[in-house]
CSV table of C-alpha atoms in Angstrom, one decimal:
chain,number,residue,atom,x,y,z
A,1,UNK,CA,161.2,96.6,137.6
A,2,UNK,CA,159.8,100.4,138.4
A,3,UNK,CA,161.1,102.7,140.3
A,4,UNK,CA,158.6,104.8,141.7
A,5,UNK,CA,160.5,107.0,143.4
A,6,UNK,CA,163.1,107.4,140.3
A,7,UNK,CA,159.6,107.9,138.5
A,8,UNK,CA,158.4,110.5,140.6
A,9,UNK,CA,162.0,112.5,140.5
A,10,UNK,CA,161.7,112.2,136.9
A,11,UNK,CA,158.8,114.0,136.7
A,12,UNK,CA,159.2,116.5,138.9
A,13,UNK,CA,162.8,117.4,136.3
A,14,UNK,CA,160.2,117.1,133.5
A,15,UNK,CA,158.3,119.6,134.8
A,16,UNK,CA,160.5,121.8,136.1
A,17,UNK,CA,162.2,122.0,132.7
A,18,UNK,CA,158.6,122.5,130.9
A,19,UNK,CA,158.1,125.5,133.2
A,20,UNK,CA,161.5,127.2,132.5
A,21,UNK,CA,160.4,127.1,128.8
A,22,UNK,CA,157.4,128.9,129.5
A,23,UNK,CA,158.2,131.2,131.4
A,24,UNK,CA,155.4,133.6,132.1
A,25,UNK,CA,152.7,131.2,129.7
A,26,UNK,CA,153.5,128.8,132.6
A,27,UNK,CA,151.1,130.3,134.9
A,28,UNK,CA,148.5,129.4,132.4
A,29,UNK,CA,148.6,126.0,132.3
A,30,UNK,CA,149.0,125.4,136.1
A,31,UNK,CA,145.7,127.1,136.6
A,32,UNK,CA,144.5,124.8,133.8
A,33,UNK,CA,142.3,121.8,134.9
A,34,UNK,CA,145.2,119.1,132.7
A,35,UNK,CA,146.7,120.1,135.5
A,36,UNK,CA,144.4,119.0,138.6
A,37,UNK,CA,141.9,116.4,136.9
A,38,UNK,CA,142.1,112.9,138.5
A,39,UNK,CA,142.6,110.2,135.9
A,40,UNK,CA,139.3,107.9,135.0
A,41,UNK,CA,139.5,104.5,134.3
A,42,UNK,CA,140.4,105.0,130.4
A,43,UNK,CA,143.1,107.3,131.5
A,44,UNK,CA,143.6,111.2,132.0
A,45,UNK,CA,141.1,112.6,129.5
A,46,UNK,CA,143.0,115.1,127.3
A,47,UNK,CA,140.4,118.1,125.9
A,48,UNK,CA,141.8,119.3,122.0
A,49,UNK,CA,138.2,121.6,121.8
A,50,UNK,CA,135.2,122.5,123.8
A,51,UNK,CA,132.1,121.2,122.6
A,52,UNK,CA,131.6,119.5,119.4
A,53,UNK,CA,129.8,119.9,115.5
A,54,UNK,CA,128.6,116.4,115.0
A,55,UNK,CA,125.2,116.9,117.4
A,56,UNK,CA,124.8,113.6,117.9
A,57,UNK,CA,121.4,112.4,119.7
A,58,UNK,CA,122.6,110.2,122.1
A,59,UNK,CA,125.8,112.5,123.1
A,60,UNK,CA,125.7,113.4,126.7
A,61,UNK,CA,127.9,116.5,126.0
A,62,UNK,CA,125.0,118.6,125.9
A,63,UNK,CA,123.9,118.0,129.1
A,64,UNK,CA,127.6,119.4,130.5
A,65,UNK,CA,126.9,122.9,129.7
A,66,UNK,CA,129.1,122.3,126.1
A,67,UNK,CA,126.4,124.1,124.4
A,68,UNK,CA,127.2,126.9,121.0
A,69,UNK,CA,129.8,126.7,118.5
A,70,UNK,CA,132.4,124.2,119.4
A,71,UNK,CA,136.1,125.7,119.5
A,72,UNK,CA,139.9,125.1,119.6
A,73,UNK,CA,141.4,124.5,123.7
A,74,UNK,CA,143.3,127.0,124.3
A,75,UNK,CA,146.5,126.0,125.4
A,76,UNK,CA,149.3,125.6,123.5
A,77,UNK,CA,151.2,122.3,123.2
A,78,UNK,CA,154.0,122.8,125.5
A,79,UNK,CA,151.4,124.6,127.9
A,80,UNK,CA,149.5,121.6,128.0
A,81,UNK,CA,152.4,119.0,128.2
A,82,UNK,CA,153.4,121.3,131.4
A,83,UNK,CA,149.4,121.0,132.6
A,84,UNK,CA,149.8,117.1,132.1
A,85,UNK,CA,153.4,117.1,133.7
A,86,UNK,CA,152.3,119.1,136.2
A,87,UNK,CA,149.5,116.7,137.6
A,88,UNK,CA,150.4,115.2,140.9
A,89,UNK,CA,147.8,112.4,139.8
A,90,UNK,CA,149.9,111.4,136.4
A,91,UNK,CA,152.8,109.3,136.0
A,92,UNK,CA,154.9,109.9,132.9
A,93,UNK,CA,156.4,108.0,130.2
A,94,UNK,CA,155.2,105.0,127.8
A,95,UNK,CA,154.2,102.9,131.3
A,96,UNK,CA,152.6,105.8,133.1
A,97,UNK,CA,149.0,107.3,132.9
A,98,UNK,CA,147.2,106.5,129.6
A,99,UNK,CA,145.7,109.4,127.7
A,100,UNK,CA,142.1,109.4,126.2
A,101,UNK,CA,141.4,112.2,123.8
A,102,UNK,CA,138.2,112.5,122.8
A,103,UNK,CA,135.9,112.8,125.5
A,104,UNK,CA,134.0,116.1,125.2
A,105,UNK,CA,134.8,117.1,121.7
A,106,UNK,CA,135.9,115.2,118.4
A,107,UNK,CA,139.4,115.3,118.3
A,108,UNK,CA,139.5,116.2,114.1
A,109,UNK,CA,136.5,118.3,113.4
A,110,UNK,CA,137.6,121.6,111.6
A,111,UNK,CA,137.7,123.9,114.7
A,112,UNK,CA,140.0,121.8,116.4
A,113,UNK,CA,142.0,119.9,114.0
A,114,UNK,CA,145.6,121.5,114.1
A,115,UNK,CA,145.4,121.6,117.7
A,116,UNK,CA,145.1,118.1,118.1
A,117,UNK,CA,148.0,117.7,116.1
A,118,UNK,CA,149.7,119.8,118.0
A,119,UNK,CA,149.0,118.2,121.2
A,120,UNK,CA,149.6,114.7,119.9
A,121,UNK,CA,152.9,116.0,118.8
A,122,UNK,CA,154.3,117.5,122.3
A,123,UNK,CA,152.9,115.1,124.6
A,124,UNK,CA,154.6,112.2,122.1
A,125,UNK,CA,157.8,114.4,122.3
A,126,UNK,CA,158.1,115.7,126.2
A,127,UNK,CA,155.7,113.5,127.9
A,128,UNK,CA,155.9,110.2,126.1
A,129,UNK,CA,152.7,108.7,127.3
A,130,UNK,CA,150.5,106.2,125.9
A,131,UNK,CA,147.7,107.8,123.5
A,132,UNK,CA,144.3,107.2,122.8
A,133,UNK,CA,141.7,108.7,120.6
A,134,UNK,CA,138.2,108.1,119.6
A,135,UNK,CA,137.2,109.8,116.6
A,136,UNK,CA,134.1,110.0,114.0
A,137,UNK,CA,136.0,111.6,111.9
A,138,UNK,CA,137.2,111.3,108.3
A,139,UNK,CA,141.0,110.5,108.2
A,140,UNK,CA,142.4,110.5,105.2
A,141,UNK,CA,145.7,108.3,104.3
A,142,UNK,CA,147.8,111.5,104.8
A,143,UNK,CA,146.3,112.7,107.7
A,144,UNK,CA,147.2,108.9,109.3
A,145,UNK,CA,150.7,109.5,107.6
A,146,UNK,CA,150.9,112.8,109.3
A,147,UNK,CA,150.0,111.0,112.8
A,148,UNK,CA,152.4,107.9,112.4
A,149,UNK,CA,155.3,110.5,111.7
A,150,UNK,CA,153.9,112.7,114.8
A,151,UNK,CA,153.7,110.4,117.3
A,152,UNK,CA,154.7,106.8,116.1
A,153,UNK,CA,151.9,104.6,118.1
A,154,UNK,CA,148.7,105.2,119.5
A,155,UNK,CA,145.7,103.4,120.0
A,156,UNK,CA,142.5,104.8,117.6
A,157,UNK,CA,138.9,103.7,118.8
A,158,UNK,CA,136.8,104.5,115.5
A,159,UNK,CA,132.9,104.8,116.4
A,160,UNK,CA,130.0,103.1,114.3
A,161,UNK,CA,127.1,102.6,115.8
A,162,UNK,CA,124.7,102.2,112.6
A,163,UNK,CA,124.3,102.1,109.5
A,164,UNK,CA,120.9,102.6,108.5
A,165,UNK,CA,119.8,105.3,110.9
A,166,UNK,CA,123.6,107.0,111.0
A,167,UNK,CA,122.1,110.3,109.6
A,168,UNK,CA,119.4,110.9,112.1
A,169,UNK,CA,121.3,109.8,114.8
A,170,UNK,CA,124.5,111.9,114.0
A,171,UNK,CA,123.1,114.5,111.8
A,172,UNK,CA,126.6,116.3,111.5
A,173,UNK,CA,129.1,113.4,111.4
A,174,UNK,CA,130.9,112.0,108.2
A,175,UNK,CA,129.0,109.1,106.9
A,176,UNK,CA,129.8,105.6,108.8
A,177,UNK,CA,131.5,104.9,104.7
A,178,UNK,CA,133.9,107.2,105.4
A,179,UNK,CA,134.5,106.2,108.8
A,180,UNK,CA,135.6,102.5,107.5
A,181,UNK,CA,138.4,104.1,105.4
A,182,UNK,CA,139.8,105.7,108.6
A,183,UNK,CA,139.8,102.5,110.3
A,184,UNK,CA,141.7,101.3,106.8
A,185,UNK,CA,143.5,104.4,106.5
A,186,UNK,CA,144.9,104.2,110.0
A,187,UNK,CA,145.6,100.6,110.1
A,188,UNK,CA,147.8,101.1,106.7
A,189,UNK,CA,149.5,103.4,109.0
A,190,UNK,CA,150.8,101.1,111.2
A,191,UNK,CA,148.1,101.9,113.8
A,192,UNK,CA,146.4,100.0,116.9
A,193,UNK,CA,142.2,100.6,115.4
A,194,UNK,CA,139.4,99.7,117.1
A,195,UNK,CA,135.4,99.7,116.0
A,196,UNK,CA,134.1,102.0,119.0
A,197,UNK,CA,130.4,100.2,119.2
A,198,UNK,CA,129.2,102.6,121.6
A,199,UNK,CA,126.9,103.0,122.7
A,200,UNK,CA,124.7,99.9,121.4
A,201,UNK,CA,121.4,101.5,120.5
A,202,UNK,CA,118.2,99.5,121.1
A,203,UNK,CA,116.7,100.1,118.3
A,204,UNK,CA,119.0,98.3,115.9
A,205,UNK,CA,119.0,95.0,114.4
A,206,UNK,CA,121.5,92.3,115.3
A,207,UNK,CA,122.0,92.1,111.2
A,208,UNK,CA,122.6,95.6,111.2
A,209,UNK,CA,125.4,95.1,114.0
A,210,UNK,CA,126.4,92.1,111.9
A,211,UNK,CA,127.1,94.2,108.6
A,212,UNK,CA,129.2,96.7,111.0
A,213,UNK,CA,131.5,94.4,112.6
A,214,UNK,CA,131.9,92.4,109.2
A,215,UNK,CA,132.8,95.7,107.2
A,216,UNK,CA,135.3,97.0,109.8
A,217,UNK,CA,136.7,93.2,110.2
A,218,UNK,CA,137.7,93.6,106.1
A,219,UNK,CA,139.4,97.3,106.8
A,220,UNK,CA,141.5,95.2,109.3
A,221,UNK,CA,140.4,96.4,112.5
A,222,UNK,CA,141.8,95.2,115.4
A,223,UNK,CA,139.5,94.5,118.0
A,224,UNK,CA,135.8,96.1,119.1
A,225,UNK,CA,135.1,97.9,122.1
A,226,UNK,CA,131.5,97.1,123.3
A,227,UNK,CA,129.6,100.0,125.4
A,228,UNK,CA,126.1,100.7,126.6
A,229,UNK,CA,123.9,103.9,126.3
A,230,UNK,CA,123.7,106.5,129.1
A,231,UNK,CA,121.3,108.5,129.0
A,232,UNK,CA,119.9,112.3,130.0
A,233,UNK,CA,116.6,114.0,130.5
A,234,UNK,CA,118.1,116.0,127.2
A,235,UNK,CA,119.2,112.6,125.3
A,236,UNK,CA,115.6,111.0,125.6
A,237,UNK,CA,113.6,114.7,125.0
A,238,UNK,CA,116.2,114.9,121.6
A,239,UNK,CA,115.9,111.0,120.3
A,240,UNK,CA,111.5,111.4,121.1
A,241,UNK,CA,112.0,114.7,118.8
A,242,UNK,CA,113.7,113.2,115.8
A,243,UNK,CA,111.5,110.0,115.9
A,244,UNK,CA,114.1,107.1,116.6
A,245,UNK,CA,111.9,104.0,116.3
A,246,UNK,CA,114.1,102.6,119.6
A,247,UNK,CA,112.9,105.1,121.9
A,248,UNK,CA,110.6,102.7,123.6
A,249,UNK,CA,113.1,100.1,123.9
A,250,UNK,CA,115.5,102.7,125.7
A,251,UNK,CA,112.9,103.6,128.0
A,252,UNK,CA,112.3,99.9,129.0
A,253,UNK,CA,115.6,99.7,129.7
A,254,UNK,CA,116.1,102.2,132.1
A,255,UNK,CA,116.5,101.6,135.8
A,256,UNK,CA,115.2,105.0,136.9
A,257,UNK,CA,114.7,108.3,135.5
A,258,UNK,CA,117.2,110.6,134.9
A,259,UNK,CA,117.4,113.8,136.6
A,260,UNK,CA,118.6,116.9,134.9
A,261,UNK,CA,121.8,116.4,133.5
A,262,UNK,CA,122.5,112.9,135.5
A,263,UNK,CA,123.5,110.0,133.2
A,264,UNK,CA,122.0,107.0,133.9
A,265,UNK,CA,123.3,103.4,132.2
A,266,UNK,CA,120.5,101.5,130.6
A,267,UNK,CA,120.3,97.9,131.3
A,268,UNK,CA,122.3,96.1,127.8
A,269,UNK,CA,123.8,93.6,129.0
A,270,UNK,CA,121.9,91.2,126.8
A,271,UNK,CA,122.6,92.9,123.9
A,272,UNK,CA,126.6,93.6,124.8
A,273,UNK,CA,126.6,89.6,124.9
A,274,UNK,CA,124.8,89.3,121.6
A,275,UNK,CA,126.8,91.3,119.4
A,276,UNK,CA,129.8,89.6,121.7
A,277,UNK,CA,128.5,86.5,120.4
A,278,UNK,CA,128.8,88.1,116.4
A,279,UNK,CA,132.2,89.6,116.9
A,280,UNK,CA,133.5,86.0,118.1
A,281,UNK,CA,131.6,84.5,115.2
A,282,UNK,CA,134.2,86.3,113.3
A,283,UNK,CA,137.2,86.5,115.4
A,284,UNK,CA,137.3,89.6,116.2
A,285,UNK,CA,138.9,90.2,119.3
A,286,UNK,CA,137.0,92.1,122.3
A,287,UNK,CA,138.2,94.4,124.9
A,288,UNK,CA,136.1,94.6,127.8
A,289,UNK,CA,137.6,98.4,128.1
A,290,UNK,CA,139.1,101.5,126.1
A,291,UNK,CA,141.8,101.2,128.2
A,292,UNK,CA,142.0,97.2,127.7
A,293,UNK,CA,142.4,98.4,123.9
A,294,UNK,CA,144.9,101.0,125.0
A,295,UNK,CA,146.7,98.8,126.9
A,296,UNK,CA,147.4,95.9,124.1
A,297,UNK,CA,148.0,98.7,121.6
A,298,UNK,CA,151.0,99.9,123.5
A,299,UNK,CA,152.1,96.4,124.5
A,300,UNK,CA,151.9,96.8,128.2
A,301,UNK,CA,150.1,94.7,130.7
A,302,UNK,CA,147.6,95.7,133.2
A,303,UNK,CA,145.4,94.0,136.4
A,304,UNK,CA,143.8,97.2,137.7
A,305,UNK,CA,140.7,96.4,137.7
A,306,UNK,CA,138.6,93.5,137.3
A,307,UNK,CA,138.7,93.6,134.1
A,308,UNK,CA,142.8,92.3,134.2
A,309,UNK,CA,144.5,90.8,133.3
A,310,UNK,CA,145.0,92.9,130.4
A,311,UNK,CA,147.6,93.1,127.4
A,312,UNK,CA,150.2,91.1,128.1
A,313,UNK,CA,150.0,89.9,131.3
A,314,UNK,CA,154.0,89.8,131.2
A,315,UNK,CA,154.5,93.0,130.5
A,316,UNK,CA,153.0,94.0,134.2
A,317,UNK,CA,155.6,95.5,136.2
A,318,UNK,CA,157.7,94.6,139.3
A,319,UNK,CA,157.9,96.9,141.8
A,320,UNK,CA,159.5,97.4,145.7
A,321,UNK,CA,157.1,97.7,148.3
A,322,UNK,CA,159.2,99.6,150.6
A,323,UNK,CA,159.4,102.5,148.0
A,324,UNK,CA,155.1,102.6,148.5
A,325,UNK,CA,156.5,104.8,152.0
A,326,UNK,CA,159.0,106.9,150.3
A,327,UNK,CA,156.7,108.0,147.7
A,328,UNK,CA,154.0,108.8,149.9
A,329,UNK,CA,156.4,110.6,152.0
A,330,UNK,CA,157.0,112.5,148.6
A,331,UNK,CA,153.6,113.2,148.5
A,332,UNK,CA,153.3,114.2,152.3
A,333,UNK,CA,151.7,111.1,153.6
A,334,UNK,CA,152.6,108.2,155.5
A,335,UNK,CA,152.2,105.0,155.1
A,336,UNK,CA,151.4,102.3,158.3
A,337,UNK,CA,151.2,99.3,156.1
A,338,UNK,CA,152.0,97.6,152.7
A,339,UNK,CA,150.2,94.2,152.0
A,340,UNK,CA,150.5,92.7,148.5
A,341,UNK,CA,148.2,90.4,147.4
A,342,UNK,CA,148.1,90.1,143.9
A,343,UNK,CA,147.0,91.7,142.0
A,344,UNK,CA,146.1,93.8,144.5
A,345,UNK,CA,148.2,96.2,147.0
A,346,UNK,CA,146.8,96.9,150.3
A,347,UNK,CA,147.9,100.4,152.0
A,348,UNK,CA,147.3,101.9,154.8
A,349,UNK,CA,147.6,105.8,154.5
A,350,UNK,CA,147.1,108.8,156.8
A,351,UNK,CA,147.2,112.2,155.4
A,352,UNK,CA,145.2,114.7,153.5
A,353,UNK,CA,142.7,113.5,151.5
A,354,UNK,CA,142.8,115.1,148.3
A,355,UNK,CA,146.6,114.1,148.0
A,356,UNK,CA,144.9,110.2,148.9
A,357,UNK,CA,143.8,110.4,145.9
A,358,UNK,CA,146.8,111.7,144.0
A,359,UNK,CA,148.7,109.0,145.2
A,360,UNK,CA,146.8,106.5,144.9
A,361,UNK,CA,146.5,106.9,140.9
A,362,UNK,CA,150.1,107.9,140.2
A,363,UNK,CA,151.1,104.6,141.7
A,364,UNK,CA,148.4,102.4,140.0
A,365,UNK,CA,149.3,103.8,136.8
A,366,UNK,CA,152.6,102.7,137.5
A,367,UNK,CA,151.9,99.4,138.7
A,368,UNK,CA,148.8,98.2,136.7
A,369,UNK,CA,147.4,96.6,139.6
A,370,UNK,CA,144.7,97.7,142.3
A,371,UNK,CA,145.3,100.1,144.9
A,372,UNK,CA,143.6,99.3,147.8
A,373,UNK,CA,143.9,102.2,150.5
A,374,UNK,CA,142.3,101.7,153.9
């Protein structure tokens, strides 16, 4: 059973305590966007640099404005476990709001390395949420020795997306050779490790995705995460300009043109169900989600979306209606109705729209189920 109100005291003693320790620095980190970001569905995206080395083709960072030489965040660790504790949005503690590193920047390129260290390590520490990375990064045995004794758990998504054209398509990342031994490294480690096949490129052969899923099956992966490309007006200019033999694949694909720096899914559904159809070949499990693979790495259950159930559907918690209207009354809402249909909740909420929102993901984080607010 949660507690949400207990939950939401405990976080506000969390934070206050963070703040103390910071003092002045404290400022800092409250005007720091950790502190105001709205979850997404793979959780709160945690930032260790700005911009990233690798230059891969089909990486929509570009487009963002992520442009010269990547570098280090600059908060420290406590300043950013105060930025994360100090999110009305985020629930704390191993059931609340999962963290996704990894988004923007590549967690363990040089530039950034010790800081995402540094990060893992406080947030394991003070914040105790669940972790997730995604890396293309070399890890070495005692860089995964280093993060088992950091932070104990975590859930690693390790991305591969080919082999034969790896070089062209991600002209600055370590070879996908050396990304297998971090999937074996980190599994000798003790840790959750995922093939991250996203996006799937048209363009590749179904042997190709074969070979991947077979080699990352023998470094004991865990699972595969399946994902589709999105692309820019920058991602289609850059793959036409090295050549990639898929290019006119991609552009059949595509449901309309992308403006500027909108993203814009390409239809792969068909090819998500026919390298499905591969990894169950060799029973490899599939998460439909990062956050499904999150969620079974941490041993927690979730029917959020409908994806769900997820993880261990046991593991879901129980909750009290009736303290759906004290929270929001914490949050300076109000609450005319509570209607639970699992596994969704029903609300209905008057009050300021921004804090809507607020609420509305520190409670499903806390609840794994949908929120439905009317």
């Amino acid at each position: 059973m949660v507690d949400l109100v207990e939950e939401f005291e405990k976080k506000l003693e969390i934070a206050s305590s963070l703040r103390d320790r910071l003092g002045e620095d404290a400022e800092t980190a409250e005007r720091d966007p950790h502190s105001r970001r709205l979850p997404r569905p793979c959780g709160l995206t945690i930032h260790t640099g700005l911009g990233c080395k690798f230059g891969c083709l089909y990486c929509y960072i570009w487009d963002m404005g992520f442009r010269g030489e990547p570098r280090a965040y600059p908060l420290s660790g406590l300043q950013l476990a105060y930025a994360i504790a100090s999110n009305p949005a985020v629930a704390l503690g191993r059931n609340g709001t999962l963290l996704a590193y990894g988004s923007i920047t590549e967690p363990f390129m040089d530039v950034s390395r010790e800081r995402s260290f540094e990060y893992l390590a406080s947030v394991a520490e003070l914040l105790g949420n669940p972790i997730q990375l995604s890396t293309k990064a070399y890890l070495s045995s005692e860089d995964a020795s280093r993060l088992k004794e950091l932070v104990g758990y975590g859930s690693f998504l390790v991305t591969i997306v080919s082999l034969s054209m790896s070089r062209l398509l991600e002209p600055n990342a370590p070879s996908p050779a050396k990304r297998f031994e971090t999937i074996r490294n980190l599994r000798r480690a003790g840790f959750h490790v995922c093939l991250f096949l996203r996006p799937i490129l048209p363009g590749i052969s179904l042997n190709e995705f074969r070979e991947i899923l077979e080699r990352a099956d023998e470094c004991g992966v865990c699972g595969v995460v399946l994902g589709s490309l999105r692309v820019t007006e920058g991602i289609i200019e850059r793959l036409r300009a090295a050549g990639y033999p898929g290019l006119s694949e991609i552009l059949k694909r595509i449901p309309r043109n992308p403006s500027g720096r909108e993203q814009v899914a390409i239809r792969a559904s068909d090819l998500k169900r026919l390298v499905a159809g591969i990894a169950e070949d060799l029973g490899i499990e599939i998460y439909p989600s990062a956050c499904a693979a999150s969620i079974a790495a941490h041993g927690l259950g979730c029917w959020a979306c409908r994806f769900g159930p997820c993880g261990d559907r046991e593991a879901i918690p129980d909750f009290e209606p009736p303290d759906l209207i004290e929270l929001a009354r914490r949050f300076g809402l109000r609450v005319h109705g509570v209607r639970v249909e699992e596994p969704r909740v029903f609300l209905r909420v008057n009050g300021d729209a921004r804090m809507v929102k607020r609420f509305k993901e520190f409670v499903k984080a806390l609840i794994k189920r949908e929120l439905v607010i009317g």
